[in-house]
Structure formats: C-alpha cells, structure tokens
Amino acid sequence: ALLHMAKMIEWEGAVCEPVLLEGEPVEQIPALAGRRAVDRVIVATRSTRGLDRLLTGSVAESLMTALDVPVCVIGPRAVHNPFRSMRGGHILLTLSLHHDRLDCVQLASLLAVRRRSILTFLHVLDVAGMGTASRKDARGAAHASIVALASAVPGPLPEFLIAIREGSPPHKILDEDSCPGWDFIVMGS
C-alpha cells in the first residue's frame, strides 16, 4: 500500500520516497525530519474528537510542537489527489505573529492556489488584562500584520479570509481544528 501511494504521488509530479519507521511517530518523525533537513512535514489525521482524543492524544498536534518546520495536517475530507485542478474547499493557516513565518504562509498559499481553495489565516489574541481600546488596537495590528504577510508571498494569492479570535491560543486553535470544514490545516505557530 505504501509503495502504491508513493507511485501515485510521483505520477502527480512530486518527489516521494516511502520510508517505514518503527517506534513512536512523535519521536521517529522529528528525528527523520532532522536527519533529512526537510522544510515541511505533511501528516494525515483521522480527526478524532472528544473523549477519544483526550485519552489517546493526537500525533498531528504533538508533531506541531515537536517540529521547527511547518506542519500541514491533512484531514479525512481531503480529496485523494490534492493537486487536482478543481475547487478544493478550505485551508486553515494558524499563525503566531510573534515570529516571522513566511515559510508557512508560502506553503499554505501554494496549496490553496493549486487546489483553488479558500485560505483562512487564523491568529488568536491573548487578551488577558487588556481593556476594550487595547483589544481593538491589537485586532487592527494583527489584521495589518496578516495582510503584510500575505502580500509578501511571491506569485498569485489565493482567495483568503482573516479570522482573529480572542482567548487562549491553544484552546481556540483546537476549537477551530475540531470544525469539520477544514480540508488542510497548516500550523504556523
């Protein structure tokens, strides 16, 4: 099955080398990524929710914190061929604006353009202790920063939306992640 999938990916024009690892994915994948000096990791998810997710955790979530490169999470609703030229749904890009993550923006934009998808930039403001005026200023600054990041991407931009949420970033991102409408999630935090 792994070799068959690799051949299908190569047929689409992407270089693919199937690798079978033994052990815990959250340990083995970052180790392999480090040895190979990869610039991104793409991981599929079954999108478990609720009690099952609490008990077993999520390999994708663990990889997002363990890796220093963009992690693209592919949900179960993604089409079999992600580069097919058809309207491709929605891609979520989570961003921390405290770090320059143009690489994540470029990856998500390229994916959205190729799939003809809508790209949603998500930034979560930690507003603890902020007054109303400060929150409004922070929202405006975040919006301007996202527009500047999107404008810095070379090539065509996909149709995109900007979502700014308030609260605990990990909780708000998990809230968004649990929505069934995302075909891909790129974590740029």
PDB file of C-alpha atoms in Angstrom:
ATOM      1  CA  ALA A   1       0.000   0.000   0.000  1.00  0.00           C
ATOM      2  CA  LEU A   2       2.848   2.411   0.843  1.00  0.00           C
ATOM      3  CA  LEU A   3       4.636   1.790  -2.475  1.00  0.00           C
ATOM      4  CA  HIS A   4       1.362   2.181  -4.386  1.00  0.00           C
ATOM      5  CA  MET A   5       0.697   5.529  -2.689  1.00  0.00           C
ATOM      6  CA  ALA A   6       4.265   6.710  -3.425  1.00  0.00           C
ATOM      7  CA  LYS A   7       3.825   5.850  -7.129  1.00  0.00           C
ATOM      8  CA  MET A   8       0.557   7.823  -7.244  1.00  0.00           C
ATOM      9  CA  ILE A   9       2.247  10.844  -5.672  1.00  0.00           C
ATOM     10  CA  GLU A  10       5.175  10.625  -8.104  1.00  0.00           C
ATOM     11  CA  TRP A  11       2.721  10.356 -11.002  1.00  0.00           C
ATOM     12  CA  GLU A  12       1.389  13.762  -9.920  1.00  0.00           C
ATOM     13  CA  GLY A  13       4.883  15.242 -10.228  1.00  0.00           C
ATOM     14  CA  ALA A  14       6.050  15.281  -6.609  1.00  0.00           C
ATOM     15  CA  VAL A  15       9.221  13.539  -5.497  1.00  0.00           C
ATOM     16  CA  CYS A  16       8.339  10.845  -2.995  1.00  0.00           C
ATOM     17  CA  GLU A  17      10.478   8.327  -1.123  1.00  0.00           C
ATOM     18  CA  PRO A  18       8.485   5.893   1.012  1.00  0.00           C
ATOM     19  CA  VAL A  19      10.040   5.367   4.446  1.00  0.00           C
ATOM     20  CA  LEU A  20       8.816   2.875   7.023  1.00  0.00           C
ATOM     21  CA  LEU A  21       9.746   3.762  10.613  1.00  0.00           C
ATOM     22  CA  GLU A  22       9.412   1.660  13.748  1.00  0.00           C
ATOM     23  CA  GLY A  23       8.564   3.198  17.102  1.00  0.00           C
ATOM     24  CA  GLU A  24       6.518   6.143  18.299  1.00  0.00           C
ATOM     25  CA  PRO A  25       5.606   8.564  15.479  1.00  0.00           C
ATOM     26  CA  VAL A  26       6.108  11.643  17.689  1.00  0.00           C
ATOM     27  CA  GLU A  27       9.715  10.544  18.248  1.00  0.00           C
ATOM     28  CA  GLN A  28      10.570   8.981  14.879  1.00  0.00           C
ATOM     29  CA  ILE A  29       9.144  11.632  12.522  1.00  0.00           C
ATOM     30  CA  PRO A  30      11.023  14.618  14.085  1.00  0.00           C
ATOM     31  CA  ALA A  31      14.224  12.523  14.131  1.00  0.00           C
ATOM     32  CA  LEU A  32      13.825  11.677  10.430  1.00  0.00           C
ATOM     33  CA  ALA A  33      12.949  15.296   9.598  1.00  0.00           C
ATOM     34  CA  GLY A  34      16.127  16.438  11.364  1.00  0.00           C
ATOM     35  CA  ARG A  35      18.326  13.876   9.589  1.00  0.00           C
ATOM     36  CA  ARG A  36      16.865  14.771   6.198  1.00  0.00           C
ATOM     37  CA  ALA A  37      16.765  18.563   6.816  1.00  0.00           C
ATOM     38  CA  VAL A  38      13.198  18.764   5.491  1.00  0.00           C
ATOM     39  CA  ASP A  39      11.498  22.128   5.055  1.00  0.00           C
ATOM     40  CA  ARG A  40       7.958  20.892   5.857  1.00  0.00           C
ATOM     41  CA  VAL A  41       6.069  17.872   7.144  1.00  0.00           C
ATOM     42  CA  ILE A  42       2.693  16.747   5.847  1.00  0.00           C
ATOM     43  CA  VAL A  43       0.709  14.493   8.160  1.00  0.00           C
ATOM     44  CA  ALA A  44      -2.718  12.914   7.809  1.00  0.00           C
ATOM     45  CA  THR A  45      -5.212  12.817  10.655  1.00  0.00           C
ATOM     46  CA  ARG A  46      -8.275  10.742  11.379  1.00  0.00           C
ATOM     47  CA  SER A  47      -9.658  13.810  13.139  1.00  0.00           C
ATOM     48  CA  THR A  48     -10.568  12.065  16.377  1.00  0.00           C
ATOM     49  CA  ARG A  49     -12.634  14.154  18.748  1.00  0.00           C
ATOM     50  CA  GLY A  50     -13.975  14.259  22.230  1.00  0.00           C
ATOM     51  CA  LEU A  51     -13.077  11.603  24.774  1.00  0.00           C
ATOM     52  CA  ASP A  52     -11.043   9.502  22.324  1.00  0.00           C
ATOM     53  CA  ARG A  53      -8.817  12.495  21.547  1.00  0.00           C
ATOM     54  CA  LEU A  54      -8.415  13.292  25.235  1.00  0.00           C
ATOM     55  CA  LEU A  55      -7.393   9.727  26.051  1.00  0.00           C
ATOM     56  CA  THR A  56      -5.136   8.981  23.077  1.00  0.00           C
ATOM     57  CA  GLY A  57      -3.944  12.458  22.124  1.00  0.00           C
ATOM     58  CA  SER A  58      -3.174  13.489  18.581  1.00  0.00           C
ATOM     59  CA  VAL A  59       0.050  12.641  16.755  1.00  0.00           C
ATOM     60  CA  ALA A  60      -0.507  15.664  14.498  1.00  0.00           C
ATOM     61  CA  GLU A  61      -0.792  18.023  17.484  1.00  0.00           C
ATOM     62  CA  SER A  62       2.320  16.535  19.078  1.00  0.00           C
ATOM     63  CA  LEU A  63       4.279  16.952  15.845  1.00  0.00           C
ATOM     64  CA  MET A  64       3.263  20.614  15.626  1.00  0.00           C
ATOM     65  CA  THR A  65       5.007  21.294  18.929  1.00  0.00           C
ATOM     66  CA  ALA A  66       7.976  18.978  18.283  1.00  0.00           C
ATOM     67  CA  LEU A  67       8.981  20.303  14.848  1.00  0.00           C
ATOM     68  CA  ASP A  68      10.515  23.651  13.873  1.00  0.00           C
ATOM     69  CA  VAL A  69       9.242  23.425  10.278  1.00  0.00           C
ATOM     70  CA  PRO A  70       5.690  23.992   9.006  1.00  0.00           C
ATOM     71  CA  VAL A  71       3.359  21.069   9.639  1.00  0.00           C
ATOM     72  CA  CYS A  72       0.496  20.591   7.192  1.00  0.00           C
ATOM     73  CA  VAL A  73      -2.314  18.480   8.634  1.00  0.00           C
ATOM     74  CA  ILE A  74      -4.498  16.757   6.049  1.00  0.00           C
ATOM     75  CA  GLY A  75      -7.976  15.890   7.265  1.00  0.00           C
ATOM     76  CA  PRO A  76     -10.147  12.958   6.214  1.00  0.00           C
ATOM     77  CA  ARG A  77     -12.213  15.147   3.864  1.00  0.00           C
ATOM     78  CA  ALA A  78      -9.235  15.999   1.643  1.00  0.00           C
ATOM     79  CA  VAL A  79      -9.561  14.695  -1.889  1.00  0.00           C
ATOM     80  CA  HIS A  80      -7.368  11.779  -2.915  1.00  0.00           C
ATOM     81  CA  ASN A  81      -5.397  13.955  -5.340  1.00  0.00           C
ATOM     82  CA  PRO A  82      -4.646  17.281  -3.614  1.00  0.00           C
ATOM     83  CA  PHE A  83      -3.296  18.897  -6.785  1.00  0.00           C
ATOM     84  CA  ARG A  84      -6.315  18.208  -8.994  1.00  0.00           C
ATOM     85  CA  SER A  85      -7.498  21.450 -10.583  1.00  0.00           C
ATOM     86  CA  MET A  86     -10.915  21.706  -9.005  1.00  0.00           C
ATOM     87  CA  ARG A  87     -12.422  23.845  -6.256  1.00  0.00           C
ATOM     88  CA  GLY A  88     -10.827  22.369  -3.152  1.00  0.00           C
ATOM     89  CA  GLY A  89     -12.625  23.573  -0.081  1.00  0.00           C
ATOM     90  CA  HIS A  90     -10.901  25.316   2.810  1.00  0.00           C
ATOM     91  CA  ILE A  91      -7.410  25.506   4.244  1.00  0.00           C
ATOM     92  CA  LEU A  92      -6.731  26.862   7.728  1.00  0.00           C
ATOM     93  CA  LEU A  93      -3.382  28.521   8.497  1.00  0.00           C
ATOM     94  CA  THR A  94      -2.793  29.241  12.170  1.00  0.00           C
ATOM     95  CA  LEU A  95      -0.276  31.997  12.817  1.00  0.00           C
ATOM     96  CA  SER A  96       1.646  33.386  15.721  1.00  0.00           C
ATOM     97  CA  LEU A  97       2.540  36.915  14.706  1.00  0.00           C
ATOM     98  CA  HIS A  98       5.371  36.938  17.246  1.00  0.00           C
ATOM     99  CA  HIS A  99       7.570  35.076  14.745  1.00  0.00           C
ATOM    100  CA  ASP A 100       8.200  35.624  11.044  1.00  0.00           C
ATOM    101  CA  ARG A 101       6.647  32.528   9.475  1.00  0.00           C
ATOM    102  CA  LEU A 102       6.632  33.483   5.812  1.00  0.00           C
ATOM    103  CA  ASP A 103       7.552  29.856   5.019  1.00  0.00           C
ATOM    104  CA  CYS A 104       4.232  28.689   6.479  1.00  0.00           C
ATOM    105  CA  VAL A 105       2.317  31.376   4.592  1.00  0.00           C
ATOM    106  CA  GLN A 106       4.042  30.381   1.343  1.00  0.00           C
ATOM    107  CA  LEU A 107       3.246  26.685   1.870  1.00  0.00           C
ATOM    108  CA  ALA A 108      -0.415  27.334   2.695  1.00  0.00           C
ATOM    109  CA  SER A 109      -0.794  29.823  -0.190  1.00  0.00           C
ATOM    110  CA  LEU A 110       0.736  27.439  -2.719  1.00  0.00           C
ATOM    111  CA  LEU A 111      -1.506  24.634  -1.536  1.00  0.00           C
ATOM    112  CA  ALA A 112      -4.582  26.885  -1.725  1.00  0.00           C
ATOM    113  CA  VAL A 113      -3.726  28.195  -5.192  1.00  0.00           C
ATOM    114  CA  ARG A 114      -3.119  24.700  -6.570  1.00  0.00           C
ATOM    115  CA  ARG A 115      -6.337  23.368  -5.055  1.00  0.00           C
ATOM    116  CA  ARG A 116      -8.313  26.526  -5.805  1.00  0.00           C
ATOM    117  CA  SER A 117      -9.205  26.615  -2.132  1.00  0.00           C
ATOM    118  CA  ILE A 118     -10.081  29.406   0.232  1.00  0.00           C
ATOM    119  CA  LEU A 119      -7.270  30.096   2.694  1.00  0.00           C
ATOM    120  CA  THR A 120      -8.186  31.320   6.180  1.00  0.00           C
ATOM    121  CA  PHE A 121      -5.487  32.996   8.244  1.00  0.00           C
ATOM    122  CA  LEU A 122      -6.180  32.433  11.951  1.00  0.00           C
ATOM    123  CA  HIS A 123      -4.484  34.415  14.695  1.00  0.00           C
ATOM    124  CA  VAL A 124      -5.506  34.198  18.336  1.00  0.00           C
ATOM    125  CA  LEU A 125      -5.005  37.204  20.584  1.00  0.00           C
ATOM    126  CA  ASP A 126      -4.283  36.564  24.237  1.00  0.00           C
ATOM    127  CA  VAL A 127      -6.302  39.487  25.602  1.00  0.00           C
ATOM    128  CA  ALA A 128      -5.918  38.773  29.307  1.00  0.00           C
ATOM    129  CA  GLY A 129      -5.724  42.095  31.127  1.00  0.00           C
ATOM    130  CA  MET A 130      -6.460  44.216  28.035  1.00  0.00           C
ATOM    131  CA  GLY A 131      -9.073  46.919  28.018  1.00  0.00           C
ATOM    132  CA  THR A 132     -11.513  47.467  25.159  1.00  0.00           C
ATOM    133  CA  ALA A 133      -9.337  50.042  23.388  1.00  0.00           C
ATOM    134  CA  SER A 134      -6.216  47.865  23.670  1.00  0.00           C
ATOM    135  CA  ARG A 135      -8.104  44.863  22.310  1.00  0.00           C
ATOM    136  CA  LYS A 136      -9.330  46.903  19.349  1.00  0.00           C
ATOM    137  CA  ASP A 137      -5.783  48.149  18.658  1.00  0.00           C
ATOM    138  CA  ALA A 138      -4.396  44.608  18.939  1.00  0.00           C
ATOM    139  CA  ARG A 139      -7.000  43.319  16.463  1.00  0.00           C
ATOM    140  CA  GLY A 140      -6.139  46.099  13.999  1.00  0.00           C
ATOM    141  CA  ALA A 141      -2.408  45.442  14.319  1.00  0.00           C
ATOM    142  CA  ALA A 142      -2.915  41.684  13.847  1.00  0.00           C
ATOM    143  CA  HIS A 143      -5.052  42.272  10.765  1.00  0.00           C
ATOM    144  CA  ALA A 144      -2.417  44.605   9.268  1.00  0.00           C
ATOM    145  CA  SER A 145       0.363  42.086  10.003  1.00  0.00           C
ATOM    146  CA  ILE A 146      -1.539  39.273   8.281  1.00  0.00           C
ATOM    147  CA  VAL A 147      -2.214  41.436   5.218  1.00  0.00           C
ATOM    148  CA  ALA A 148       1.516  42.335   5.098  1.00  0.00           C
ATOM    149  CA  LEU A 149       2.498  38.644   5.354  1.00  0.00           C
ATOM    150  CA  ALA A 150       0.054  37.681   2.597  1.00  0.00           C
ATOM    151  CA  SER A 151       1.376  40.494   0.407  1.00  0.00           C
ATOM    152  CA  ALA A 152       4.957  39.259   0.847  1.00  0.00           C
ATOM    153  CA  VAL A 153       4.171  35.894  -0.776  1.00  0.00           C
ATOM    154  CA  PRO A 154       5.598  35.732  -4.300  1.00  0.00           C
ATOM    155  CA  GLY A 155       3.222  34.672  -7.050  1.00  0.00           C
ATOM    156  CA  PRO A 156      -0.560  34.614  -7.096  1.00  0.00           C
ATOM    157  CA  LEU A 157      -2.516  34.786  -3.864  1.00  0.00           C
ATOM    158  CA  PRO A 158      -5.476  32.514  -3.236  1.00  0.00           C
ATOM    159  CA  GLU A 159      -8.832  33.833  -2.130  1.00  0.00           C
ATOM    160  CA  PHE A 160      -8.342  34.364   1.593  1.00  0.00           C
ATOM    161  CA  LEU A 161     -10.113  35.294   4.798  1.00  0.00           C
ATOM    162  CA  ILE A 162      -8.704  36.633   8.045  1.00  0.00           C
ATOM    163  CA  ALA A 163     -10.015  35.289  11.349  1.00  0.00           C
ATOM    164  CA  ILE A 164      -8.877  36.882  14.588  1.00  0.00           C
ATOM    165  CA  ARG A 165     -10.054  35.210  17.766  1.00  0.00           C
ATOM    166  CA  GLU A 166      -9.577  36.168  21.409  1.00  0.00           C
ATOM    167  CA  GLY A 167      -8.622  33.864  24.252  1.00  0.00           C
ATOM    168  CA  SER A 168      -6.156  31.100  24.951  1.00  0.00           C
ATOM    169  CA  PRO A 169      -4.352  30.342  21.664  1.00  0.00           C
ATOM    170  CA  PRO A 170      -4.102  26.549  22.165  1.00  0.00           C
ATOM    171  CA  HIS A 171      -7.784  26.281  23.109  1.00  0.00           C
ATOM    172  CA  LYS A 172      -9.036  28.495  20.282  1.00  0.00           C
ATOM    173  CA  ILE A 173      -6.898  26.650  17.713  1.00  0.00           C
ATOM    174  CA  LEU A 174      -8.248  23.318  18.950  1.00  0.00           C
ATOM    175  CA  ASP A 175     -11.778  24.750  18.735  1.00  0.00           C
ATOM    176  CA  GLU A 176     -11.165  25.695  15.088  1.00  0.00           C
ATOM    177  CA  ASP A 177      -9.432  22.373  14.405  1.00  0.00           C
ATOM    178  CA  SER A 178     -12.476  20.455  15.593  1.00  0.00           C
ATOM    179  CA  CYS A 179     -14.698  22.145  12.969  1.00  0.00           C
ATOM    180  CA  PRO A 180     -15.342  19.642  10.177  1.00  0.00           C
ATOM    181  CA  GLY A 181     -14.954  22.190   7.343  1.00  0.00           C
ATOM    182  CA  TRP A 182     -11.137  22.230   7.078  1.00  0.00           C
ATOM    183  CA  ASP A 183      -9.533  20.055   4.398  1.00  0.00           C
ATOM    184  CA  PHE A 184      -5.992  21.041   5.407  1.00  0.00           C
ATOM    185  CA  ILE A 185      -4.563  22.772   8.466  1.00  0.00           C
ATOM    186  CA  VAL A 186      -1.102  24.356   8.331  1.00  0.00           C
ATOM    187  CA  MET A 187       0.272  25.234  11.757  1.00  0.00           C
ATOM    188  CA  GLY A 188       2.482  28.312  11.628  1.00  0.00           C
ATOM    189  CA  SER A 189       2.785  28.896  15.350  1.00  0.00           C
TER     190      SER A 189
END
